[in-house]
Coordinates of C-alpha atoms in Angstrom, one line a residue:
D1 CA -2.7 -22.8 35.7
A2 CA -1.0 -23.6 32.3
T3 CA -3.2 -21.2 30.2
T4 CA -2.3 -18.4 32.6
R5 CA 1.4 -19.2 32.4
L6 CA 1.2 -19.3 28.6
K7 CA -0.4 -15.8 28.5
M8 CA 1.9 -14.3 31.1
Y9 CA 5.1 -15.6 29.6
G10 CA 4.0 -15.0 26.0
W11 CA 3.0 -11.4 26.8
L12 CA 6.3 -10.9 28.7
V13 CA 8.3 -12.0 25.8
A14 CA 6.3 -10.0 23.3
F15 CA 6.4 -6.7 25.3
T16 CA 10.1 -7.1 26.2
A17 CA 11.0 -7.5 22.5
A18 CA 8.6 -4.6 21.6
L19 CA 10.8 -2.3 23.7
G20 CA 12.6 -1.6 20.5
G21 CA 9.3 0.1 19.4
F22 CA 9.4 2.2 22.5
V23 CA 13.0 3.4 21.5
F24 CA 11.8 4.3 18.0
G25 CA 8.7 6.1 19.4
Y26 CA 10.9 8.0 21.9
E27 CA 13.1 9.1 19.1
I28 CA 10.2 10.5 17.1
G29 CA 8.9 12.4 20.1
I30 CA 12.3 13.9 20.8
T31 CA 12.8 15.0 17.3
N32 CA 9.4 16.7 17.0
Q33 CA 10.1 19.0 19.9
V34 CA 13.9 19.5 19.5
L35 CA 13.2 21.1 16.1
L36 CA 11.2 23.8 17.9
M37 CA 14.0 24.7 20.4
T38 CA 15.5 28.1 19.5
N39 CA 18.9 27.2 21.0
F40 CA 19.0 24.1 18.9
R41 CA 18.5 26.0 15.7
D42 CA 21.0 28.7 16.8
Q43 CA 23.7 26.0 17.4
F44 CA 23.7 25.0 13.8
A45 CA 23.2 28.5 12.3
S46 CA 25.8 30.1 10.0
E47 CA 26.3 33.6 8.7
S48 CA 24.6 34.3 5.4
E49 CA 27.0 35.7 2.8
E50 CA 24.2 37.9 1.3
T51 CA 22.6 39.4 4.5
H52 CA 25.3 38.7 7.0
H53 CA 22.6 37.4 9.4
W54 CA 22.9 34.1 11.2
V55 CA 20.5 31.5 9.5
T56 CA 19.9 27.8 9.9
P57 CA 21.0 25.5 7.1
P58 CA 18.4 25.3 4.3
G59 CA 15.9 22.5 4.9
M60 CA 17.5 21.5 8.2
S61 CA 14.2 20.1 9.7
S62 CA 13.5 17.9 6.7
W63 CA 17.2 16.7 6.5
I64 CA 17.1 15.7 10.2
A65 CA 14.1 13.5 9.5
F66 CA 15.4 12.3 6.1
T67 CA 18.8 11.2 7.4
F68 CA 17.2 9.2 10.2
L69 CA 14.7 7.5 7.9
M70 CA 17.3 6.7 5.3
G71 CA 19.4 5.1 8.1
C72 CA 16.3 3.1 9.0
A73 CA 16.0 1.9 5.4
L74 CA 19.6 0.8 5.4
G75 CA 19.2 -0.9 8.8
A76 CA 16.3 -2.8 7.5
L77 CA 18.4 -4.2 4.6
I78 CA 21.2 -5.1 7.0
A79 CA 18.9 -6.8 9.4
P80 CA 18.5 -10.3 7.7
Y81 CA 22.2 -11.0 8.1
P82 CA 22.5 -10.9 11.9
S83 CA 18.9 -12.2 12.1
E84 CA 19.7 -15.3 10.2
Y85 CA 23.3 -16.0 11.5
I86 CA 23.2 -15.0 15.2
G87 CA 19.4 -15.1 15.7
R88 CA 16.5 -12.7 16.0
K89 CA 17.3 -11.8 19.7
W90 CA 20.9 -10.8 19.1
A91 CA 19.9 -8.9 15.9
M92 CA 17.6 -6.8 18.0
F93 CA 20.5 -6.3 20.5
A94 CA 22.8 -5.2 17.6
G95 CA 20.1 -2.7 16.6
G96 CA 20.3 -1.3 20.1
V97 CA 24.1 -0.8 19.8
G98 CA 23.7 1.1 16.6
F99 CA 21.0 3.4 18.2
L100 CA 23.2 3.9 21.2
I101 CA 26.1 5.1 19.1
G102 CA 23.8 7.5 17.2
A103 CA 22.3 8.9 20.4
L104 CA 25.8 9.7 21.8
I105 CA 26.9 11.3 18.5
Q106 CA 23.8 13.6 18.4
T107 CA 24.3 14.6 22.1
I108 CA 27.9 15.9 21.5
A109 CA 27.4 17.2 17.9
M110 CA 28.8 20.7 17.3
R111 CA 28.4 20.7 13.5
I112 CA 25.4 19.9 11.4
G113 CA 27.3 17.2 9.5
V114 CA 28.1 15.4 12.8
L115 CA 24.4 15.6 13.8
Y116 CA 23.3 14.1 10.5
M117 CA 25.8 11.2 11.0
G118 CA 24.3 10.6 14.4
R119 CA 20.8 10.5 12.9
V120 CA 22.0 7.9 10.3
F121 CA 23.4 5.6 13.1
C122 CA 20.2 6.0 15.1
G123 CA 18.2 5.1 12.0
I124 CA 20.3 2.0 11.3
G125 CA 19.6 0.8 14.8
V126 CA 15.9 1.4 14.5
G127 CA 15.8 -0.1 11.0
I128 CA 17.4 -3.4 12.3
A129 CA 15.0 -3.5 15.2
S130 CA 11.9 -2.8 13.1
A131 CA 12.7 -5.5 10.6
T132 CA 13.4 -8.1 13.4
I133 CA 11.0 -7.4 16.3
P134 CA 7.8 -8.2 14.4
L135 CA 9.5 -11.2 13.0
Y136 CA 10.6 -12.4 16.4
I137 CA 7.2 -11.9 18.0
S138 CA 5.4 -13.7 15.1
E139 CA 7.8 -16.7 15.6
T140 CA 7.3 -16.9 19.4
S141 CA 3.6 -16.4 19.5
E142 CA 0.8 -18.9 19.2
S143 CA -1.6 -18.5 16.3
E144 CA -4.6 -17.6 18.6
V145 CA -2.9 -14.5 20.0
R146 CA -0.2 -13.7 17.4
G147 CA -1.9 -10.6 16.1
K148 CA -2.6 -9.4 19.6
L149 CA 1.0 -9.8 20.7
G150 CA 2.3 -8.4 17.4
T151 CA 0.3 -5.2 18.1
A152 CA 2.5 -4.8 21.2
Y153 CA 5.2 -3.4 18.9
Q154 CA 3.0 -0.6 17.7
L155 CA 1.7 0.0 21.2
M156 CA 5.2 0.5 22.5
I157 CA 5.9 2.9 19.7
T158 CA 3.0 5.1 20.8
I159 CA 4.0 4.8 24.5
G160 CA 7.5 5.9 23.5
I161 CA 6.2 8.9 21.6
F162 CA 4.0 10.0 24.6
V163 CA 6.8 9.5 27.2
A164 CA 9.2 11.5 24.9
F165 CA 6.7 14.3 24.5
S166 CA 6.0 14.4 28.3
T167 CA 9.7 14.3 29.3
N168 CA 10.7 16.7 26.6
S169 CA 8.0 19.2 27.4
L170 CA 9.4 19.6 30.8
V171 CA 12.9 20.0 29.4
F172 CA 11.5 22.5 26.8
M173 CA 9.9 24.7 29.4
L174 CA 12.0 24.4 32.6
L175 CA 15.7 23.8 31.9
N176 CA 18.4 26.1 30.7
E177 CA 17.9 26.7 27.0
R178 CA 21.6 26.4 26.3
W179 CA 21.6 22.7 27.2
N180 CA 18.0 21.5 26.8
W181 CA 18.3 20.1 23.3
R182 CA 21.5 18.1 24.2
L183 CA 19.7 16.6 27.3
S184 CA 16.8 15.7 25.1
F185 CA 19.0 13.7 22.8
A186 CA 21.0 12.2 25.7
L187 CA 17.8 10.9 27.4
Q188 CA 17.3 8.6 24.4
I189 CA 20.2 6.5 25.8
V190 CA 18.0 5.4 28.9
P191 CA 15.3 3.5 27.0
C192 CA 17.9 2.0 24.6
L193 CA 20.0 0.6 27.5
L194 CA 16.8 -0.7 29.1
M195 CA 15.8 -2.5 25.9
M196 CA 19.3 -4.0 25.5
G197 CA 19.3 -5.3 29.1
C198 CA 15.8 -6.8 28.9
L199 CA 16.7 -8.6 25.7
I200 CA 19.4 -10.7 27.2
P201 CA 17.2 -13.2 29.2
L202 CA 14.7 -13.6 26.3
P203 CA 14.6 -17.0 24.5
N204 CA 15.7 -17.5 20.9
S205 CA 13.0 -18.0 18.3
P206 CA 12.1 -21.8 18.3
R207 CA 11.9 -21.8 14.5
W208 CA 15.4 -20.3 14.2
L209 CA 16.7 -22.9 16.7
I210 CA 15.1 -25.8 14.7
Y211 CA 16.5 -24.4 11.4
Y212 CA 20.0 -24.7 12.9
N213 CA 19.3 -28.2 14.5
R214 CA 19.2 -26.9 18.0
N215 CA 16.2 -29.1 18.7
H216 CA 16.5 -29.6 22.4
E217 CA 16.6 -25.8 23.0
A218 CA 13.7 -25.3 20.6
I219 CA 11.4 -27.8 22.3
R220 CA 12.2 -26.2 25.7
V221 CA 11.3 -22.8 24.4
I222 CA 8.0 -24.1 22.8
A223 CA 7.1 -25.8 26.1
K224 CA 7.8 -22.6 28.1
L225 CA 5.9 -20.4 25.7
R226 CA 2.9 -22.8 25.9
G227 CA 3.2 -23.2 29.7
K228 CA 3.5 -27.0 29.5
S229 CA 6.0 -29.8 30.2
L230 CA 8.5 -31.1 27.6
E231 CA 6.6 -34.4 27.4
D232 CA 3.2 -32.9 26.8
T233 CA 1.6 -34.2 23.6
D234 CA 0.6 -30.7 22.4
V235 CA 4.2 -29.5 22.8
Q236 CA 5.5 -32.6 20.9
R237 CA 2.9 -32.2 18.2
R238 CA 3.8 -28.5 17.7
F239 CA 7.5 -29.2 17.6
N240 CA 7.1 -31.9 15.0
E241 CA 4.9 -29.7 12.8
I242 CA 7.5 -26.9 12.8
K243 CA 10.3 -29.4 12.3
R244 CA 8.6 -31.1 9.4
S245 CA 7.8 -27.8 7.7
I246 CA 11.4 -26.5 8.2
S247 CA 12.9 -29.8 6.9
L248 CA 11.0 -29.4 3.6
E249 CA 12.3 -25.8 3.4
Q250 CA 15.9 -26.8 4.1
K251 CA 15.9 -29.1 1.1
E252 CA 15.5 -26.0 -1.1
G253 CA 18.3 -24.2 0.8
K254 CA 18.6 -20.5 1.8
K255 CA 17.2 -18.0 -0.7
G256 CA 18.6 -14.7 -2.0
W257 CA 17.0 -11.3 -2.5
I258 CA 16.2 -11.8 -6.2
E259 CA 14.0 -14.8 -5.6
L260 CA 11.7 -12.7 -3.5
F261 CA 10.6 -11.0 -6.7
F262 CA 10.8 -13.8 -9.2
K263 CA 10.0 -17.1 -7.5
R264 CA 6.4 -17.8 -8.4
E265 CA 5.0 -18.8 -4.9
I266 CA 6.8 -15.9 -3.2
R267 CA 6.6 -12.8 -5.4
F268 CA 2.9 -12.1 -4.7
R269 CA 3.7 -12.1 -0.9
T270 CA 6.7 -9.8 -1.5
W271 CA 4.7 -7.2 -3.5
L272 CA 1.8 -7.5 -1.0
A273 CA 4.0 -6.9 2.0
I274 CA 5.8 -4.0 0.2
S275 CA 2.4 -2.4 -0.8
M276 CA 1.1 -2.7 2.7
Q277 CA 4.1 -1.0 4.3
V278 CA 4.1 1.7 1.6
C279 CA 0.4 2.4 2.2
Q280 CA 1.0 2.5 5.9
Q281 CA 3.2 5.6 5.3
L282 CA 0.9 7.1 2.7
T283 CA -1.7 7.7 5.4
G284 CA 0.6 10.7 6.3
I285 CA 1.0 9.6 9.9
N286 CA 4.7 10.4 10.1
I287 CA 4.2 13.9 8.8
T288 CA 2.1 14.7 11.8
M289 CA 4.5 12.9 14.1
F290 CA 7.7 14.5 12.9
Y291 CA 6.3 18.0 12.2
G292 CA 3.2 18.0 14.4
G293 CA 4.5 20.8 16.6
S294 CA 5.3 23.0 13.7
I295 CA 2.0 22.2 11.9
F296 CA -0.2 22.8 15.0
S297 CA 1.5 26.0 15.9
T298 CA 0.4 27.6 12.6
L299 CA -3.3 26.7 13.0
D300 CA -4.4 29.6 15.3
I301 CA -5.9 27.2 17.8
A302 CA -5.1 29.0 21.0
H303 CA -4.6 32.6 22.2
G304 CA -1.9 32.2 24.8
S305 CA 1.6 30.9 25.3
E306 CA 3.5 30.1 22.1
S307 CA 5.1 27.1 23.9
L308 CA 1.6 25.8 24.8
K309 CA 0.6 25.9 21.1
K310 CA 3.7 23.9 20.1
I311 CA 3.6 21.4 23.0
G312 CA -0.1 20.9 23.8
P313 CA -1.6 19.4 20.6
P314 CA 1.3 17.0 19.9
L315 CA 1.3 15.8 23.5
L316 CA -2.5 15.2 23.4
L317 CA -2.1 13.5 20.0
S318 CA 0.4 11.0 21.4
L319 CA -2.0 10.2 24.2
V320 CA -4.8 9.6 21.7
N321 CA -2.4 7.3 19.8
I322 CA -1.8 5.1 22.8
L323 CA -5.5 4.8 23.7
S324 CA -6.5 4.1 20.1
T325 CA -4.0 1.3 19.7
L326 CA -5.7 -0.8 22.5
P327 CA -8.8 -1.8 20.5
C328 CA -6.6 -3.5 17.9
M329 CA -5.3 -5.8 20.6
Y330 CA -8.9 -7.0 21.0
L331 CA -10.0 -7.0 17.4
I332 CA -7.1 -8.2 15.3
D333 CA -7.5 -11.9 16.3
R334 CA -11.3 -11.6 16.2
A335 CA -12.4 -9.3 13.3
G336 CA -9.2 -10.2 11.4
R337 CA -6.4 -8.3 9.6
R338 CA -8.3 -7.7 6.4
T339 CA -11.4 -6.2 8.0
L340 CA -9.3 -3.7 10.1
L341 CA -7.4 -2.7 7.0
L342 CA -10.5 -2.0 5.0
I343 CA -12.1 0.0 7.9
G344 CA -8.9 2.0 8.3
S345 CA -8.5 2.7 4.6
I346 CA -12.0 4.3 4.3
S347 CA -11.8 6.2 7.6
I348 CA -8.3 7.6 7.1
M349 CA -9.2 8.7 3.6
I350 CA -12.3 10.5 4.8
C351 CA -10.3 12.3 7.6
N352 CA -7.6 13.5 5.1
F353 CA -10.2 14.8 2.7
A354 CA -12.0 16.6 5.6
V355 CA -8.7 18.3 6.7
F356 CA -8.2 19.3 3.0
A357 CA -11.7 20.9 2.8
L358 CA -11.3 22.7 6.2
Q359 CA -7.8 24.0 5.4
L360 CA -9.0 25.3 2.0
T361 CA -11.9 27.1 3.6
K362 CA -9.6 28.5 6.3
E363 CA -7.2 29.9 3.8
K364 CA -10.1 31.7 2.1
E365 CA -11.6 33.0 5.3
E366 CA -8.2 34.5 6.4
H367 CA -8.6 37.0 3.5
N368 CA -12.2 37.8 4.5
P369 CA -12.2 40.6 7.1
Q370 CA -16.0 40.3 7.6
H371 CA -15.7 36.9 9.2
D372 CA -13.5 35.4 12.0
Y373 CA -13.9 31.7 11.3
A374 CA -10.2 30.9 11.0
T375 CA -9.7 29.7 14.6
G376 CA -12.8 27.5 14.5
L377 CA -11.7 25.9 11.2
G378 CA -8.2 25.4 12.6
I379 CA -9.6 23.5 15.6
A380 CA -11.9 21.4 13.3
S381 CA -8.8 20.5 11.2
I382 CA -7.0 19.3 14.3
V383 CA -10.0 17.2 15.4
F384 CA -9.9 15.4 12.0
V385 CA -6.1 15.0 12.3
F386 CA -6.7 13.4 15.7
L387 CA -9.4 11.2 14.2
M388 CA -7.1 10.1 11.4
D389 CA -4.4 9.3 13.9
S390 CA -6.9 7.3 16.0
F391 CA -8.1 5.2 13.1
F392 CA -4.5 4.6 12.0
A393 CA -3.5 3.5 15.5
W394 CA -6.0 0.5 15.6
T395 CA -5.9 -0.4 11.9
W396 CA -3.0 0.3 9.6
G397 CA -0.4 1.1 12.3
P398 CA -0.2 -2.3 13.9
V399 CA -1.7 -4.6 11.2
A400 CA 0.8 -3.7 8.6
W401 CA 3.7 -4.8 10.9
V402 CA 1.9 -8.0 12.0
Y403 CA 0.8 -9.0 8.4
S404 CA 4.2 -8.5 6.7
S405 CA 6.0 -10.5 9.3
E406 CA 3.8 -13.6 9.1
I407 CA 3.2 -14.3 5.4
F408 CA 6.7 -15.5 4.3
P409 CA 8.0 -19.1 4.8
L410 CA 11.0 -19.3 7.1
R411 CA 13.7 -19.4 4.4
F412 CA 12.4 -16.1 3.0
R413 CA 11.0 -14.6 6.2
A414 CA 14.0 -12.4 7.4
K415 CA 14.7 -11.0 3.9
G416 CA 11.0 -10.7 3.0
T417 CA 10.2 -8.8 6.2
A418 CA 13.3 -6.7 5.7
I419 CA 12.5 -5.6 2.1
A420 CA 8.9 -4.6 3.2
T421 CA 10.3 -2.7 6.2
C422 CA 12.8 -1.0 3.9
A423 CA 10.0 0.1 1.6
N424 CA 8.2 1.6 4.7
W425 CA 11.2 3.6 5.7
L426 CA 12.0 4.8 2.1
T427 CA 8.4 6.0 1.7
A428 CA 8.5 7.8 5.1
A429 CA 11.8 9.4 4.1
A430 CA 10.4 10.7 0.8
L431 CA 7.3 12.1 2.5
C432 CA 9.2 13.7 5.4
K433 CA 11.7 15.2 3.0
F434 CA 9.1 16.8 0.8
A435 CA 6.3 17.4 3.4
P436 CA 7.7 20.8 4.6
Y437 CA 7.9 22.1 1.0
L438 CA 4.4 20.7 0.2
L439 CA 2.9 22.3 3.3
E440 CA 4.5 25.6 2.5
K441 CA 3.8 25.7 -1.3
I442 CA 0.4 24.0 -1.6
G443 CA -0.9 24.1 2.0
G444 CA -4.1 22.2 2.4
Y445 CA -3.8 20.4 -0.9
T446 CA -1.2 18.2 0.8
W447 CA -4.1 16.5 2.6
M448 CA -6.0 16.0 -0.6
I449 CA -3.0 14.1 -2.0
L450 CA -2.9 11.9 1.1
G451 CA -6.6 11.3 0.8
L452 CA -6.3 10.1 -2.8
F453 CA -3.9 7.4 -1.6
G454 CA -6.8 6.0 0.3
F455 CA -8.0 4.3 -2.9
M456 CA -4.7 2.4 -3.1
M457 CA -5.0 1.4 0.5
M458 CA -8.5 -0.1 -0.1
L459 CA -7.2 -2.1 -3.1
V460 CA -4.3 -3.6 -1.0
S461 CA -6.8 -4.4 1.8
Y462 CA -9.1 -6.2 -0.6
I463 CA -6.5 -8.5 -2.2
A464 CA -4.8 -9.5 1.1
P465 CA -5.8 -13.0 2.1
E466 CA -7.0 -13.3 5.8
T467 CA -4.4 -14.9 8.1
R468 CA -6.3 -14.7 11.4
G469 CA -6.0 -17.8 13.6
K470 CA -3.6 -19.6 11.4
T471 CA -0.2 -20.9 12.3
L472 CA 2.8 -19.6 10.3
E473 CA 2.9 -23.0 8.5
E474 CA -0.8 -22.8 7.7
I475 CA -0.3 -19.3 6.3
D476 CA 2.5 -20.6 4.0
K477 CA 0.1 -23.2 2.7
L478 CA -2.7 -20.6 2.3
F479 CA -0.5 -18.5 0.0
S480 CA 0.8 -21.6 -1.8
D481 CA -2.8 -22.7 -2.4
E482 CA -3.6 -19.2 -3.7
V483 CA -0.8 -19.6 -6.3
V484 CA -2.2 -23.1 -7.3
A485 CA -5.7 -21.7 -7.6
R486 CA -4.4 -18.8 -9.7
D487 CA -2.6 -21.2 -12.0
S488 CA -5.7 -23.3 -12.3
R489 CA -7.8 -20.3 -13.3
E490 CA -5.3 -19.3 -15.9
E491 CA -5.2 -22.8 -17.3
R492 CA -9.0 -22.9 -17.5
Q493 CA -9.1 -19.6 -19.3
H494 CA -6.4 -20.8 -21.7
L495 CA -8.5 -23.9 -22.5
L496 CA -11.6 -21.9 -23.0
R497 CA -9.9 -19.7 -25.5
F498 CA -8.0 -22.3 -27.4
G499 CA -9.6 -25.6 -26.5
S500 CA -12.4 -25.5 -29.0
G501 CA -10.0 -24.7 -31.8
R502 CA -7.9 -27.7 -31.1
S503 CA -10.9 -30.1 -30.9
N504 CA -11.8 -29.3 -34.5
Y505 CA -8.6 -30.9 -35.9

């Protein structure tokens, strides 16, 4: 059956490409728990000149997250060059090579500087992949299921986090402490090699092929993705639509970074994609992902093994993350991108404010010997953190990646997606660098700040045009029409202000 073949091959292509998300998720999960390993901290400790005690480098946890995320931002900016010249598929492969180098460096690191260098290389690999994978999926998916298949990237991130937590929990508890953190870093190599191997048989993006006049290859890919023959009228029509659209773009030539911000019909899309990716990070999701083990271990939620306190909640949180991503695969092409973003903005804001209120109350109760509510308040805080994570997983998590990869025309798509992705990583880097200090200095007020960002998220959701069910070429026309409509409104307002004055002369 042709429809079945379309679904099976399209899903296979999307999920294979999305393995890059699994690698990123696995990296987050590994980092979260390695930071809690005593022998890891001891490895990079040095003797204090003041106390003559062995201490870890100042802010080591935040620097480990920060160097990785800055590498991601750099990788996102690099991504358009291999993406445009050797193709989306081989750009993803190049990202895998960068990650592989970083994982090897981290595994053998004996000095903190070498470890940070490994983090940067891993980040560059993830950054290239994160700017290319959503782009590739959007260009190889049909409009009816593009959102659903685009969600595969976020789903694979969540699965990667869960697998990393599960594997690393065993390493954390069972293996020799001297080597467990090195093994944790070394295990990252396995999913990376799996991703690189699986990428090789994938087709190139048909739009990229057409742009470089490889038309015969392109029509074969379109036919295979749609589960039809080369002569099928639907395949020929789709090929001709894409070719016509790309021919018009080629007349204008390739565009640079500056035009993303100053070309009239593009700049709104650029700022919208950047705002959406920044807001995705302002939910605070990566604070709980990178530092979840440390945060949960301080909330007095269990009376038992310290290891269980550190491992249990993050492991459960990662499972919630997977299950909560699944509704988006059903809703994104039915309810639409904009609706999910609005629901997520309101829900995440409420959850962050709830954690703020509970933590504030908990801090007061800890100084009140007449009551013992601290444990209950800690558990309630974690419930709302879980709820926030759940709402994120089926709204802002996948939708931001899908939306920012589908709104640019082909000549701007690689650079536009890259600049939005870079904004995502820079925001994440800033939050993860300062989060430990904020949590230490102002405690629960950190969640209040995150809650206030919810108003910005609602504004971005409100102004974003709906792209559900439209081809990439139709989305380009939608945004172009928005510019024309905006120009017409401005012209009418100008005439209303000055038109009567001119008519009197």
